[in-house]
Structure formats: C-alpha cells, structure tokens
Amino acid sequence: MIATKTVALQDQLMKRDLPDLRCNSGLEFSFALAKGRRRYLCPQRLRMKLSEWGREPLFRMDRNFETCQEMDRKFSGQQWTGDLDEWPDDVSPIRSLVTTDHAGCIGPDCEFRRCCPYFSARREVSDVNLIVANYSLLLTDLRHEAGVFPEWEDSLVILDEAHNIPDVARQTFRHSVSLDLLSKWPSSCAKWFSGAPENHGLTIDLASEVIRTLQEGQEAVQASLGSLQSQLPALSFKGSSTDDQPHLHLFEVGIDLTGISEPADTLCDHYSAVAGKAQAAFESLSKQIERAEEVDFSVAKWIGELRILTEQARDIAQGVRPFRGGQRVVPWALWVESMELGRRDAVLHSVLLDVGSLLKERLWDQCGGAVCTSATLYAHDGFSFFKRTVGIPASSPELRIESPFDFENNVQLQVPTMKSRPGDLEYVEELTEILPTLLKREPTTLVLFTARRMMLDVWDRLPRHMRDRCLVQGHLSMDALRAKHRQRVGDNQPSCIFGLSTMGEGIDMPGDQCRHVVIVRLPFAPPDDPIFKSREQLLELQTGQRGRGFMKLSVPEATLRLKQACGRLVRRKEDTGIITILDRRIVDKFYGAGMLDALPPYRQVIES
C-alpha cells in the first residue's frame, strides 16, 4: 500500500508513476486507487434527496437540484461511474447531500448495492497487488476497523510525504459533541426505537432493551447535561462578535477540569452502555438475517439505521470521555465552541495530542512493515524528532539521500520590497498591485495562499485580463483545473494557478508547467488554532520552559511547509525558474535567517 496526503499525489501515482514503473521495471503487478465513501456518489442518498426536493416547488429552481438531476441521469445511463472526482464541476456544495459515511451506509441491505460506486471500487481494490490511498482513509479504516484494506499483517505500507502523519492522525482521531443535540438525542432515539417493524418479533424485543437502557439513569444524565451547560457562562470565550466565526474557550493542558469532569463521567458511562446494547441488538439481528431466506425490506432498513444510532452513541461516549480528567496522564487538546455567547448550546471538542503511542498500537504494530519517506523528514537532530513524534522505535533503519538538483544555478529566490506586512490592512491591496507584474515574468506561475478568503479577495481585485489568465482552486475540480492548465501550456498560452496549502506539496508540474512559484505568506499555523496552542502548552509542561512553543514548534513546522512549497518549482534536473516570497518577515524577523538557511542553496536576491 502507498499512502499519500493529497489527491494530487494520488493522481500522479495512478496516472504516471506506477504505469511508468510497471512498463520499465519488468515487474508485473496490478494496482488500484482506494478512496473513502465521501468521494463517491451514494445512489440511495441521491434518490432520497431528489424525492424530497421534488415535493417542494421552491427547491426545484435550485441549481443544486439541477446538478443532482444531471448526476442521476448520467449515473443511471452509465455515462458516469459515480466517482465525484470525475464530475466536471465543483461538487463541494452538494457533497454532503449525495454521499454517506461508514455509519450511514446500510451495506448489503441497500437496493443499490450491486451498482454502488463505492463498493464497485472496493471490489477492484480487493483484487490488486498494490493499493494507493490517502492518509485520512488509511487512519479512518484503522479507527473504525472498517475493513477497507486487506489483512494488515500481510501488507507493506509506504507512507509518502510522511511528515504529514501526525497532523492527519490528530484530525482523524478527534471528537466533537454538541450539547444541544445531546439533550435532544435520547427522546428522538426512543421515538425511533418505538417504531421498530411490528412484523418481526425480535426487533420489538431488542428495541425494548435499548429503550430500557436509554431510560435508566436518564434523570442523572439530564442533571449532568444541565451541569455542563451551567458552566458555560463562567468560561472565558474568545472570538469576534462581528464575524461568523465561533467563540472558543480552550482548556489549559494539564489542569483539572473542575465542574466539567464529574458530569462528563456520568454521560460517558451512560452512552457507553447504550452503545453496547445497540451493538448487541445489531449483531443479533444481522446474524438472523444472514440465515433468513428472504428479508423484509423494512427490517433491513431498520437494521441499517440501528447501525447509525450505535455509532452515534459510541461517538458521544468517546467525545465526552477526554473531559473526564486524567489530563496529566493522557494529554488532550480540549475546547468548547459556541456560535453565540450567552446561549447554553455549545460543542465539546477533543483531540489527542500525543499520537505516537496511538500510531504504534494501530499502525506500526499491525502492518507487516512500513517505509516513511519525505524530502522534509530530516532535521537538525536527524530523524529523531520524527521518530519520537510518530512512535517509531529509535533503532529503526534510516537513510538520507542528497538531492540531485543544481539549485544554485537553476533557481532564483527573490524577496521583493514590500511596504506592508501580513496582517496590515494594506497588505491585500499591495498584493493586488504587485501580482500582475510578477505574473508577467514567466508564462506559468503557481501562486500559493494560506487562506481561501484572501485568495478570492486578491483574485477578485485583479484586472479582468489577469483574472482570465488565472485558474482558481475550488472554481473547478482538481482534475479539471490541472487539465485546463496543461492545455494552456500545450497551446503556448500564459497560465497561472491560484492555490491553497494542499497545492503546496505533492503536486507535480515539471518543466514549462511551472516556471514561477509565488508564496504570498509564510505558512505559519493560525495563532488561535486550539490544537496548536495546546501542543505549545504541552511542550512547555514537558520542558518546564514557558514561551518555547514558537521556536520549537511554530517556526520548524512553518519552515517545513515553506520547503515543501518551494519544492513545487524544480521537479526534474533540467527545470529552472523563480521563487518569490512576498512576506518580508523572512527578512525582518529574528527567525527569518534560519528559515532561509533551511532552504536548498537557491541563488538569493533580497531587496532592501
């Protein structure tokens, strides 16, 4: 298995690297791309949504309704496989409406099982020698034991761009629980269970057991929920009241959660018990259906929904468990999010900070072998920092290979004079003024932004003739964007791509496809990111030194991302071009010299 972070890297492996390897190595092997359910159409969800919209005349005029109708026509007519990455337009507005996840999928009981795009792809994956996947799918499979991949002990896992593993693991194993939904969940769940199919006695009996478990201790559960909600006004939320961003309260790593841990204990125990009963009911019914000659559709549908409720109860228990305390033993990033201050509604978030032990248990100890590779794993202490972070034994073999590229003669890195700095009100305006000149220097340019809002704002302010030259990430699917860019290059037309951080690594545009990389802003993590702030607090606890987080975490990780972004320019020995950094902090700030020194030996032109 080869795992990567980005769609661009998977695309490169599937369409170029692996075919080249098979053609020129003399090796005979088969390969396929494994993707998660959210990357494929769910025909059942699509039909349900179309039926729902069809009953409302107002919805029938919606553009999303037209898109869904077109998807239904092309999928039913076998003109489209149901792979959303192959749909020509951006599907982000409707992705959640026409896809499902592992909990929402009713599996073998679905009427579309035989033509399901996801399971068709799964069957292909099960028969090949080599599987390409992304980190998110790989780790999600490990978390839920979903069985997407073959037996782990028989597999060799190659992790490309492996410096991304810790962040992806933290995001995969994070939990979120809404207190508002939590207060409504028991009654809606009991109502649903009371609607068990009456023509199947076992469903009634099992539903009654789950309802009984739901009702037991409900008084204590409601009291605990009320206790949690009563704590909200006392928390110090941070956030602006003038925008649509949520207000956050971040709990300091290592402190006792007085007033929080006690009700969290009660909620965790209760919903763990509910999940256990629901799981037992699901397994019992599933076994009975396997033995049945004919399955009533209402029962099959009910079992599929039972699986969803089982996952919901389990997710609630896992989501409140970190708030029980024990921070000093197992460090978590814990915060509360509320869209409006003064309301009793809020969302509890938890992210495991030390992912090394988790990866060791779920990945390294399970697979037959693993290779971690990246151009940016090596640091001042060799590979030690990476090994400690991801839980790899210090004695594991390691290899560093020098770059074959002549950076000094082939690449010029320039930092032009700028009047403003990131964060200044004038910064976007100055970017708009300087970019047209920069885009004319080379026929092909990749401009990398750290925020979508800034990217769209700058693009919108450009002169019309410059906007026509630019392809913007999100305006087209990634496949369509890159295809249009290649077509322009092949037709000797100027072409520029405006992209975000996902295009700052892995994407391969050799030769004339990219002669100029413009880095708008140094890629520091957002200063108010709760996960990053918690990691800084954990580091200070471990070292006993306050204020060390910026130089020990912020700067090294921003440097790593900067190296990745610069690496988009030179992809072959003969490649040449320019890298422009529009963030003067790399010259003005005390940490800037270290970041420049960490880059390959480019020919530097630093304007005063």
PDB file of N, CA and C in Angstrom, residues 48-69 93-94 97:
ATOM      1  N   MET A  48     -33.154   9.851  -2.510  1.00  0.00           N
ATOM      2  CA  MET A  48     -33.909  10.388  -1.377  1.00  0.00           C
ATOM      3  C   MET A  48     -33.957  11.909  -1.438  1.00  0.00           C
ATOM      4  N   LYS A  49     -32.812  12.535  -1.776  1.00  0.00           N
ATOM      5  CA  LYS A  49     -32.757  13.987  -1.845  1.00  0.00           C
ATOM      6  C   LYS A  49     -33.603  14.515  -2.999  1.00  0.00           C
ATOM      7  N   LEU A  50     -33.547  13.852  -4.149  1.00  0.00           N
ATOM      8  CA  LEU A  50     -34.354  14.279  -5.286  1.00  0.00           C
ATOM      9  C   LEU A  50     -35.843  14.151  -4.975  1.00  0.00           C
ATOM     10  N   SER A  51     -36.220  13.077  -4.288  1.00  0.00           N
ATOM     11  CA  SER A  51     -37.621  12.882  -3.910  1.00  0.00           C
ATOM     12  C   SER A  51     -38.071  13.963  -2.939  1.00  0.00           C
ATOM     13  N   GLU A  52     -37.195  14.289  -1.999  1.00  0.00           N
ATOM     14  CA  GLU A  52     -37.514  15.327  -1.007  1.00  0.00           C
ATOM     15  C   GLU A  52     -37.664  16.687  -1.681  1.00  0.00           C
ATOM     16  N   TRP A  53     -36.725  17.028  -2.558  1.00  0.00           N
ATOM     17  CA  TRP A  53     -36.789  18.309  -3.260  1.00  0.00           C
ATOM     18  C   TRP A  53     -37.964  18.360  -4.232  1.00  0.00           C
ATOM     19  N   GLY A  54     -38.281  17.211  -4.838  1.00  0.00           N
ATOM     20  CA  GLY A  54     -39.361  17.179  -5.818  1.00  0.00           C
ATOM     21  C   GLY A  54     -40.711  17.557  -5.239  1.00  0.00           C
ATOM     22  N   ARG A  55     -40.867  17.393  -3.918  1.00  0.00           N
ATOM     23  CA  ARG A  55     -42.141  17.737  -3.277  1.00  0.00           C
ATOM     24  C   ARG A  55     -42.251  19.224  -2.959  1.00  0.00           C
ATOM     25  N   GLU A  56     -41.123  19.957  -3.122  1.00  0.00           N
ATOM     26  CA  GLU A  56     -41.112  21.386  -2.813  1.00  0.00           C
ATOM     27  C   GLU A  56     -40.795  22.181  -4.077  1.00  0.00           C
ATOM     28  N   PRO A  57     -41.761  22.909  -4.638  1.00  0.00           N
ATOM     29  CA  PRO A  57     -41.533  23.672  -5.875  1.00  0.00           C
ATOM     30  C   PRO A  57     -40.367  24.648  -5.770  1.00  0.00           C
ATOM     31  N   LEU A  58     -40.147  25.221  -4.581  1.00  0.00           N
ATOM     32  CA  LEU A  58     -39.070  26.194  -4.410  1.00  0.00           C
ATOM     33  C   LEU A  58     -37.711  25.557  -4.657  1.00  0.00           C
ATOM     34  N   PHE A  59     -37.533  24.312  -4.167  1.00  0.00           N
ATOM     35  CA  PHE A  59     -36.258  23.623  -4.327  1.00  0.00           C
ATOM     36  C   PHE A  59     -35.988  23.249  -5.779  1.00  0.00           C
ATOM     37  N   ARG A  60     -37.051  23.035  -6.562  1.00  0.00           N
ATOM     38  CA  ARG A  60     -36.858  22.607  -7.946  1.00  0.00           C
ATOM     39  C   ARG A  60     -36.181  23.680  -8.791  1.00  0.00           C
ATOM     40  N   MET A  61     -36.163  24.923  -8.302  1.00  0.00           N
ATOM     41  CA  MET A  61     -35.477  26.002  -9.016  1.00  0.00           C
ATOM     42  C   MET A  61     -34.032  26.155  -8.554  1.00  0.00           C
ATOM     43  N   ASP A  62     -33.643  25.400  -7.556  1.00  0.00           N
ATOM     44  CA  ASP A  62     -32.290  25.496  -7.017  1.00  0.00           C
ATOM     45  C   ASP A  62     -31.283  24.864  -7.977  1.00  0.00           C
ATOM     46  N   ARG A  63     -30.120  25.501  -8.108  1.00  0.00           N
ATOM     47  CA  ARG A  63     -29.089  24.973  -9.007  1.00  0.00           C
ATOM     48  C   ARG A  63     -28.596  23.604  -8.546  1.00  0.00           C
ATOM     49  N   ASN A  64     -28.551  23.409  -7.227  1.00  0.00           N
ATOM     50  CA  ASN A  64     -28.117  22.111  -6.707  1.00  0.00           C
ATOM     51  C   ASN A  64     -29.074  20.999  -7.119  1.00  0.00           C
ATOM     52  N   PHE A  65     -30.363  21.324  -7.189  1.00  0.00           N
ATOM     53  CA  PHE A  65     -31.359  20.341  -7.630  1.00  0.00           C
ATOM     54  C   PHE A  65     -31.083  19.928  -9.078  1.00  0.00           C
ATOM     55  N   GLU A  66     -30.740  20.895  -9.919  1.00  0.00           N
ATOM     56  CA  GLU A  66     -30.425  20.602 -11.317  1.00  0.00           C
ATOM     57  C   GLU A  66     -29.176  19.730 -11.420  1.00  0.00           C
ATOM     58  N   THR A  67     -28.166  20.046 -10.598  1.00  0.00           N
ATOM     59  CA  THR A  67     -26.939  19.233 -10.607  1.00  0.00           C
ATOM     60  C   THR A  67     -27.243  17.795 -10.209  1.00  0.00           C
ATOM     61  N   CYS A  68     -28.055  17.623  -9.159  1.00  0.00           N
ATOM     62  CA  CYS A  68     -28.404  16.277  -8.707  1.00  0.00           C
ATOM     63  C   CYS A  68     -29.202  15.522  -9.773  1.00  0.00           C
ATOM     64  N   GLN A  69     -30.098  16.215 -10.462  1.00  0.00           N
ATOM     65  CA  GLN A  69     -30.843  15.573 -11.550  1.00  0.00           C
ATOM     66  C   GLN A  69     -29.899  15.102 -12.652  1.00  0.00           C
ATOM     67  N   PRO A  93     -20.674  22.050  -2.850  1.00  0.00           N
ATOM     68  CA  PRO A  93     -21.963  22.478  -2.286  1.00  0.00           C
ATOM     69  C   PRO A  93     -22.936  21.326  -2.027  1.00  0.00           C
ATOM     70  N   ILE A  94     -22.769  20.204  -2.727  1.00  0.00           N
ATOM     71  CA  ILE A  94     -23.753  19.117  -2.576  1.00  0.00           C
ATOM     72  C   ILE A  94     -23.124  17.818  -2.079  1.00  0.00           C
ATOM     73  N   LEU A  97     -24.822  16.071   0.668  1.00  0.00           N
ATOM     74  CA  LEU A  97     -26.193  15.681   0.366  1.00  0.00           C
ATOM     75  C   LEU A  97     -26.283  14.373  -0.403  1.00  0.00           C
TER      76      LEU A  97
END
